[in-house]
XYZ file of C-alpha atoms in Angstrom:
533
model
C 36.430 -26.900 11.652
C 35.024 -30.658 12.396
C 31.583 -30.203 12.786
C 31.285 -27.900 9.748
C 33.141 -31.319 7.984
C 30.304 -33.394 9.549
C 26.898 -30.853 8.716
C 28.614 -30.561 4.678
C 28.347 -34.393 5.163
C 25.049 -34.614 6.424
C 24.186 -31.764 3.645
C 25.350 -34.175 0.635
C 24.111 -37.100 1.706
C 20.573 -35.778 2.710
C 19.760 -33.507 -0.653
C 22.280 -34.600 -2.644
C 24.634 -31.629 -2.633
C 28.014 -31.100 -3.959
C 31.417 -28.896 -3.593
C 29.763 -26.127 -6.392
C 26.509 -26.409 -3.945
C 28.656 -25.624 -1.030
C 30.959 -22.617 -2.932
C 28.016 -21.123 -4.211
C 26.260 -21.475 -0.350
C 29.291 -19.542 0.639
C 29.390 -17.162 -2.111
C 25.884 -16.166 -0.998
C 27.549 -15.694 1.948
C 24.816 -18.274 3.860
C 25.692 -21.029 7.101
C 25.183 -23.915 6.298
C 23.011 -24.610 9.807
C 20.623 -21.541 7.773
C 19.936 -24.225 4.961
C 19.483 -27.003 7.062
C 17.285 -24.982 9.349
C 15.355 -23.934 6.539
C 15.009 -28.302 4.643
C 13.387 -28.539 8.123
C 11.063 -26.012 8.344
C 9.688 -27.507 4.237
C 9.658 -30.866 5.556
C 7.767 -29.617 9.054
C 5.602 -26.936 8.245
C 5.482 -24.042 10.079
C 2.439 -23.854 12.795
C 0.139 -21.161 12.614
C -0.037 -19.025 14.545
C -3.242 -19.156 17.416
C -5.191 -15.784 18.325
C -6.137 -15.700 21.338
C -9.067 -12.414 20.369
C -8.435 -9.672 18.640
C -6.691 -6.160 20.550
C -9.977 -3.639 20.935
C -9.854 -0.412 22.043
C -9.559 -0.773 26.110
C -8.185 -4.328 25.787
C -4.491 -3.923 24.120
C -5.436 -0.370 21.679
C -5.686 2.570 23.144
C -8.118 5.355 21.992
C -6.824 9.304 23.263
C -8.147 12.085 22.259
C -7.300 15.132 20.256
C -5.993 17.132 23.371
C -4.362 14.056 24.864
C -2.220 13.689 21.191
C -1.688 16.866 21.616
C -0.081 17.058 24.695
C 1.965 13.973 23.677
C 3.044 15.945 21.065
C 4.398 18.697 22.443
C 6.288 16.211 25.651
C 8.085 14.828 22.407
C 8.710 18.405 20.811
C 9.689 19.449 24.122
C 12.217 16.123 24.909
C 14.030 15.686 21.433
C 16.154 17.836 21.600
C 19.490 15.533 22.993
C 17.715 12.615 20.200
C 19.347 11.897 17.434
C 15.840 11.255 15.310
C 15.337 8.801 11.733
C 13.008 8.213 9.495
C 13.264 4.025 8.279
C 11.585 3.638 5.371
C 11.659 0.060 2.998
C 11.878 1.280 0.050
C 12.726 -2.041 -2.391
C 9.389 -3.246 -3.828
C 8.984 -2.956 -7.316
C 5.428 -1.191 -8.770
C 4.742 -4.575 -10.504
C 1.482 -4.671 -8.413
C -0.078 -1.414 -9.247
C -0.529 -1.735 -12.682
C -0.988 -6.145 -12.114
C -4.553 -5.036 -13.915
C -3.443 -3.218 -16.832
C -0.655 -5.394 -17.972
C -3.787 -8.285 -17.449
C -5.453 -5.769 -20.709
C -2.180 -5.589 -22.165
C -1.966 -9.929 -22.468
C -5.682 -10.102 -22.784
C -6.895 -7.159 -24.958
C -7.537 -8.167 -28.603
C -6.837 -4.600 -30.218
C -7.471 -6.608 -33.332
C -11.143 -7.106 -33.296
C -12.590 -5.501 -30.608
C -13.089 -2.258 -28.095
C -11.772 -0.958 -24.662
C -15.358 -1.132 -23.962
C -15.788 -4.014 -25.440
C -12.773 -5.327 -23.748
C -14.033 -4.022 -20.508
C -17.589 -6.884 -20.332
C -15.518 -9.538 -21.171
C -13.225 -9.856 -18.571
C -16.123 -8.060 -16.160
C -12.780 -5.057 -15.867
C -13.685 -3.029 -12.294
C -10.687 -0.897 -12.246
C -10.223 -0.530 -16.164
C -13.126 2.223 -16.496
C -11.384 3.847 -13.094
C -8.357 4.168 -14.383
C -9.828 5.567 -17.630
C -12.177 8.001 -16.198
C -9.840 9.774 -14.502
C -6.562 9.617 -16.402
C -6.206 13.421 -17.199
C -5.963 13.717 -13.373
C -2.581 11.415 -12.696
C 0.360 13.284 -11.988
C 2.026 11.328 -14.978
C -0.354 11.929 -18.029
C 1.853 14.621 -19.654
C 4.858 13.653 -20.035
C 3.484 10.199 -21.358
C 0.952 12.487 -23.650
C 3.710 13.950 -24.612
C 5.313 11.132 -25.708
C 2.853 9.266 -28.179
C 2.741 12.277 -29.774
C 6.385 12.448 -30.707
C 5.627 8.284 -31.812
C 2.179 9.065 -33.238
C 1.677 12.782 -35.356
C -1.628 11.587 -35.948
C -2.260 11.020 -31.854
C -5.301 13.843 -32.006
C -7.094 12.209 -34.705
C -6.879 8.505 -32.988
C -10.401 7.475 -31.701
C -10.345 7.296 -28.210
C -9.993 4.466 -27.083
C -6.683 3.663 -29.429
C -5.215 6.273 -27.380
C -6.120 4.661 -24.231
C -4.799 0.998 -26.070
C -1.144 3.328 -27.323
C -1.460 5.185 -23.501
C -1.179 2.288 -21.175
C 0.919 0.366 -23.755
C 3.757 3.344 -23.863
C 3.915 3.669 -19.955
C 4.453 -0.145 -19.171
C 6.782 -0.245 -21.846
C 9.703 -1.973 -20.741
C 11.640 0.133 -23.518
C 10.032 3.287 -22.834
C 8.550 4.458 -19.479
C 8.196 0.936 -17.775
C 6.054 2.355 -14.583
C 5.747 -1.340 -13.359
C 9.166 -2.828 -13.110
C 10.404 0.784 -11.340
C 10.280 0.876 -7.775
C 7.464 2.767 -6.214
C 9.600 5.620 -4.453
C 10.284 7.354 -8.218
C 6.639 7.156 -9.861
C 5.581 10.607 -10.415
C 2.519 10.661 -7.051
C 1.287 14.074 -7.266
C 0.719 16.758 -9.125
C 1.151 20.619 -7.411
C 0.748 23.782 -9.258
C 4.491 24.427 -9.970
C 5.593 21.192 -9.939
C 5.471 17.005 -10.420
C 6.085 15.113 -6.812
C 7.164 11.115 -6.454
C 7.269 9.503 -2.753
C 11.126 10.259 -2.020
C 10.034 13.803 -2.162
C 6.717 13.204 -0.110
C 8.933 11.389 2.536
C 11.590 14.009 2.383
C 9.440 16.788 3.158
C 7.177 14.212 6.045
C 10.560 13.406 7.757
C 11.143 17.723 8.016
C 8.268 17.609 10.123
C 7.973 15.466 12.508
C 11.305 13.776 12.143
C 13.906 16.897 13.188
C 15.838 17.377 15.813
C 18.600 20.849 16.596
C 17.077 21.104 12.881
C 18.295 18.170 11.141
C 16.396 15.360 9.742
C 17.725 11.676 8.910
C 15.800 9.099 6.167
C 17.325 5.489 5.609
C 15.929 4.617 2.332
C 16.090 0.441 2.164
C 16.358 0.170 -1.894
C 17.761 -2.398 -4.637
C 20.835 -2.177 -5.739
C 20.314 -1.636 -9.015
C 17.798 1.223 -8.476
C 19.445 3.118 -5.793
C 20.089 6.500 -8.775
C 16.864 6.783 -9.557
C 16.822 7.226 -6.036
C 19.652 9.648 -6.249
C 18.510 11.583 -8.872
C 15.240 12.839 -7.397
C 17.046 13.516 -3.714
C 19.983 15.696 -5.814
C 17.204 17.127 -7.351
C 14.834 18.269 -4.325
C 16.751 17.804 -1.483
C 18.046 21.718 -1.309
C 14.367 23.236 -1.767
C 13.127 21.116 0.548
C 15.297 22.097 3.072
C 15.541 25.439 1.940
C 11.572 25.439 2.400
C 12.037 23.633 5.704
C 15.054 25.569 7.654
C 16.288 21.697 7.940
C 19.341 19.877 6.947
C 17.887 17.169 5.145
C 20.966 13.473 5.591
C 19.368 10.614 3.484
C 20.887 7.329 4.073
C 20.907 4.246 1.716
C 20.882 0.090 3.011
C 20.241 -3.115 0.097
C 19.008 -5.881 1.571
C 21.874 -8.328 2.663
C 22.085 -11.605 0.196
C 22.942 -13.502 3.394
C 18.983 -12.995 4.203
C 18.069 -14.924 1.592
C 16.485 -18.135 1.740
C 16.766 -21.176 -0.213
C 13.792 -22.550 -2.796
C 12.762 -25.885 -3.252
C 10.435 -28.022 -5.195
C 6.861 -30.078 -4.468
C 8.877 -32.622 -3.099
C 10.793 -30.360 -0.713
C 14.099 -30.938 -2.378
C 16.527 -27.963 -3.459
C 14.813 -26.707 -6.329
C 17.290 -25.744 -9.533
C 17.901 -23.734 -12.307
C 17.604 -24.550 -15.702
C 22.282 -24.999 -14.942
C 21.445 -27.166 -12.164
C 22.619 -24.339 -9.930
C 20.223 -24.331 -5.969
C 18.060 -21.427 -6.435
C 17.836 -18.698 -3.922
C 15.546 -16.276 -3.037
C 14.793 -12.850 -0.922
C 13.693 -13.539 2.410
C 11.125 -11.103 2.068
C 10.435 -7.678 4.526
C 11.638 -9.483 7.745
C 15.146 -9.289 6.669
C 15.771 -6.005 7.178
C 15.536 -6.737 10.525
C 19.183 -6.511 9.961
C 18.917 -2.607 7.180
C 17.290 -1.937 11.387
C 19.904 -3.408 13.072
C 22.834 -1.555 11.999
C 20.491 1.781 12.561
C 22.462 4.397 14.675
C 19.034 6.517 16.548
C 17.477 7.082 19.451
C 13.815 7.236 17.869
C 13.550 5.693 14.839
C 9.436 6.183 12.275
C 8.535 3.326 10.220
C 6.359 3.883 7.616
C 5.626 2.385 4.136
C 6.915 4.026 0.984
C 3.273 4.401 -0.580
C 1.679 6.135 2.487
C 2.374 9.520 1.560
C -0.188 12.153 1.399
C -0.394 15.528 -0.871
C -2.869 17.678 1.913
C -3.135 17.243 5.448
C 0.884 17.377 6.124
C 0.327 18.750 9.713
C -3.097 16.450 10.814
C -0.279 13.585 9.594
C 2.476 15.240 11.738
C 0.250 15.829 14.919
C 0.049 11.743 15.035
C 3.695 11.429 14.496
C 4.652 13.029 16.743
C 1.963 12.357 19.279
C 3.239 7.504 18.745
C 6.470 9.783 19.238
C 5.743 11.334 22.685
C 3.755 8.394 23.909
C 7.270 5.909 22.922
C 9.401 8.572 25.171
C 6.660 9.470 28.070
C 6.942 4.892 28.550
C 10.574 4.485 28.148
C 10.677 7.019 30.451
C 9.103 5.260 32.970
C 10.382 1.800 31.813
C 14.324 3.366 32.430
C 13.355 4.526 35.939
C 12.137 0.978 36.491
C 15.685 -0.220 35.382
C 17.867 1.427 36.816
C 15.926 0.896 40.289
C 16.965 -2.504 39.882
C 20.409 -1.487 38.822
C 20.940 0.367 42.247
C 19.347 -2.462 44.187
C 16.328 0.075 44.585
C 13.592 -1.946 43.603
C 12.607 -3.307 47.061
C 9.326 -6.285 48.020
C 6.735 -3.101 47.884
C 7.180 -1.622 45.433
C 6.841 -5.728 42.997
C 2.945 -5.196 43.052
C 2.832 -0.904 41.813
C 5.063 -1.787 38.673
C 3.767 -5.142 37.512
C 0.204 -3.147 37.405
C 2.386 -0.926 35.183
C 3.435 -3.191 32.988
C 0.345 -4.767 32.818
C -1.903 -1.826 32.093
C 0.754 0.182 30.138
C 2.666 -2.358 28.409
C 0.587 -4.898 27.497
C 2.816 -7.654 29.135
C 1.385 -11.231 30.715
C 2.573 -12.336 33.976
C 1.687 -15.665 35.266
C -0.447 -16.144 37.944
C 2.970 -18.106 39.589
C 4.905 -15.105 39.836
C 3.491 -13.515 42.677
C 5.265 -17.383 44.650
C 8.137 -16.074 43.012
C 11.444 -15.270 45.042
C 12.814 -11.575 45.312
C 14.869 -12.254 43.319
C 13.507 -13.786 40.651
C 10.456 -11.431 40.699
C 13.322 -9.265 40.303
C 14.968 -10.727 37.093
C 11.423 -11.426 35.862
C 10.930 -8.028 35.844
C 14.093 -7.115 33.832
C 14.382 -9.025 31.284
C 10.713 -8.224 30.308
C 11.227 -4.922 30.455
C 14.967 -4.565 28.788
C 13.916 -4.717 25.176
C 13.118 -2.498 21.744
C 9.682 -0.351 21.751
C 7.490 -0.101 19.602
C 4.223 2.103 19.697
C 2.202 0.724 16.711
C -0.132 3.039 15.140
C -3.487 1.217 13.870
C -6.828 1.742 11.868
C -10.379 1.594 11.769
C -10.704 -2.040 9.700
C -12.430 -1.293 6.666
C -11.713 -4.147 4.703
C -8.207 -3.151 4.264
C -6.687 -6.952 2.820
C -3.768 -7.385 5.273
C -2.161 -7.647 9.016
C -3.956 -6.376 11.841
C -3.382 -6.566 16.187
C -4.370 -9.719 17.900
C -3.566 -11.262 21.889
C -1.670 -14.456 20.879
C -1.095 -17.311 23.036
C 2.344 -19.200 22.826
C 3.120 -22.707 22.442
C 4.445 -21.808 26.248
C 1.285 -19.960 27.417
C 2.340 -16.668 26.897
C -0.359 -13.517 25.582
C 1.039 -11.469 23.813
C 0.167 -8.237 21.260
C 1.021 -8.983 18.312
C 0.762 -7.773 14.975
C -0.785 -10.685 12.812
C -1.231 -11.261 8.944
C -4.117 -13.702 7.487
C -1.440 -15.711 6.070
C -0.029 -17.416 9.495
C -3.731 -18.437 11.023
C -5.509 -21.361 10.244
C -8.104 -20.650 7.916
C -9.990 -24.128 8.568
C -10.070 -23.563 11.575
C -13.751 -21.713 12.698
C -12.583 -20.817 15.805
C -9.654 -18.977 15.145
C -11.029 -18.062 11.601
C -13.783 -16.106 13.760
C -11.884 -14.520 15.936
C -9.681 -13.243 13.028
C -13.127 -11.425 11.516
C -14.142 -9.528 15.003
C -11.073 -8.074 13.913
C -11.896 -4.157 14.308
C -8.481 -2.577 13.612
C -5.341 -3.052 10.752
C -2.227 -2.255 10.439
C -1.072 0.798 8.680
C 2.547 -0.226 9.380
C 2.875 3.413 11.804
C 5.201 2.536 13.904
C 8.136 4.537 16.238
C 10.694 2.716 17.716
C 12.627 3.350 20.252
C 16.139 0.292 19.834
C 17.889 1.602 22.852
C 18.501 0.033 26.670
C 18.297 1.920 29.773
C 22.564 2.491 29.196
C 22.176 4.315 25.825
C 23.698 1.056 23.991
C 21.911 -0.175 20.786
C 20.428 -3.508 21.178
C 21.066 -6.718 19.059
C 17.418 -6.586 17.379
C 17.782 -10.645 16.516
C 17.506 -12.014 19.758
C 13.642 -9.879 19.715
C 12.283 -12.180 16.373
C 10.175 -15.100 16.806
C 11.666 -17.362 14.418
C 8.611 -19.567 14.398
C 6.565 -16.841 12.154
C 7.690 -17.205 9.276
C 5.987 -18.243 6.131
C 5.690 -21.275 3.198
C 5.238 -19.331 -0.174
C 3.980 -21.599 -3.305
C 5.125 -19.395 -6.369
C 6.671 -20.319 -9.776
C 9.659 -20.044 -11.306
C 10.180 -20.262 -15.509
C 6.744 -22.686 -15.198
C 7.897 -24.606 -12.205
C 6.151 -24.331 -9.522
C 8.636 -23.789 -6.338
C 7.979 -23.266 -2.300
C 10.254 -21.065 -1.135
C 9.881 -19.446 2.484
C 9.893 -15.758 3.750
C 11.380 -14.606 7.275
C 8.865 -13.063 10.014
C 8.179 -10.321 8.808
C 9.997 -7.460 9.804
C 6.872 -5.846 12.410
C 5.182 -8.922 12.973
C 7.759 -12.260 14.437
C 10.633 -9.518 14.127
C 9.862 -7.304 16.763
C 7.662 -10.554 18.245
C 9.605 -9.570 21.359
C 9.431 -6.618 21.569
C 7.571 -3.842 23.686
C 4.296 -3.206 22.268
C 1.535 -0.390 22.533
C -1.401 -0.076 19.835
C -2.613 3.224 19.666
C -5.464 4.185 17.277
C -4.605 6.991 14.490
C -6.758 8.450 12.572
C -8.100 6.721 8.666
C -6.182 9.971 7.618
C -3.286 8.778 8.181
C -3.305 6.152 6.026
C -3.662 6.037 1.961
C -1.538 3.402 0.546
C -1.110 3.007 -3.291
C -1.289 -0.103 -3.712
C -3.171 -0.499 -7.393
C -2.322 2.606 -9.523
C -6.235 3.602 -9.272
C -5.271 4.513 -5.830
C -3.837 8.068 -6.931
C -7.355 9.054 -7.839
C -8.437 9.412 -3.938
C -8.459 12.602 -3.001
C -5.684 12.121 -0.313
C -3.557 12.258 -3.788
C -5.345 14.542 -5.275
C -4.438 18.218 -5.534
C -5.845 21.025 -3.093
C -4.415 24.537 -5.260
C -6.529 26.544 -2.306
C -3.132 27.453 -0.803
């Protein structure tokens, strides 16, 4: 109690916090320790990650043949009956970036004095022509066109560019379809012969294919509280159909990003930013906050995939690689558990150390310092147990084709340890020529295709917060009602939030990676119908 009073006194003196501020912080569920730590981070800055080298095939990334994937998938199928499987899908993000170029068009297009072609030429816009050329191929086209015809009785007499303008305007209007402000998860993505499917439905389908044990499948979405009803409406409409088609019982659950993981915003002088009411401003902590949601799940194997990475075609191929990654996980986990149980039973002897260390280095990418071999047997065993008694993640990696985002690298910590990490470009010092060159040599990209084990060799859940590298968050620059502010985002879910997990990277084919970053991505073959089936 006295310590908390001293902390309040310190914050009040240093940052001008008032009793009202402390009440606001308490209502948010945030500790004063956390507030002070974040304010110190803004002042000191966050150190950049030091890249040792990019992870490549046979140096941090495993490459398997199709036959080896099939063998691992079979191993998973043979061993999953006693396991609870779950698919975890972060799905709270709004679709604003998907429609960014169309929002810009509505703001900057001079409807009274120019044609759309004139706008395209004036702005050198490369995205709008693609959208307009493929407009009839979008799964949502018919519904919007139908509403347009109701609103514009003279629809068929309108010129083509007028129809296009009104289509885009209606699609993004906040009092109508409002696509940019809805979660991606609930938008119409795929057109089938007999219905239209959203990402929510496609994830249900996928879940039944590879995250099923004993004809039961569990799917967990992280959602924003005000959008949960949209998810439930879709689930209620399609769940029975998917269950019947797959002969699987589907259990769907939801969770929200905990408000206590929000972070304080500051102004350009690193002082707490206050809104027009004089109140402190808190921002969501980014997807790294979802480590708490993951920590609350009860499952033996968890598949993690982004909401927009769904596919209309090739589901059997996707299933093979997902099950293959899960097979690798179970195979390695079995070997790890054998070692840990041998330690508990005092069966790990000096003569076993060399083969154990070789397994850790070759199969689990665990760095072992040369001094290890000078340790006493007890200290060697302590080291091995510490390194192996951790959550495990198998991460699919695709060949780099210029997509923005993170990639697999060998990273050196401040203590000199080298480990495999998924690194975002913003975490690297772009002014350091050597680091920039290493980043540029990356051969693979992180598609967010993870299979995780979050229980230990005794069947107890790990506390995942114990395996976060808290030094790997992000300082971001944002705008709040015309004022520049700085925010702090927590270590990313598959970046620093899992930094201390056992990590294995495995190459998977590009067919498994079909994100929808902009609405035009829905025109790619992976998202277009194949009616021959």
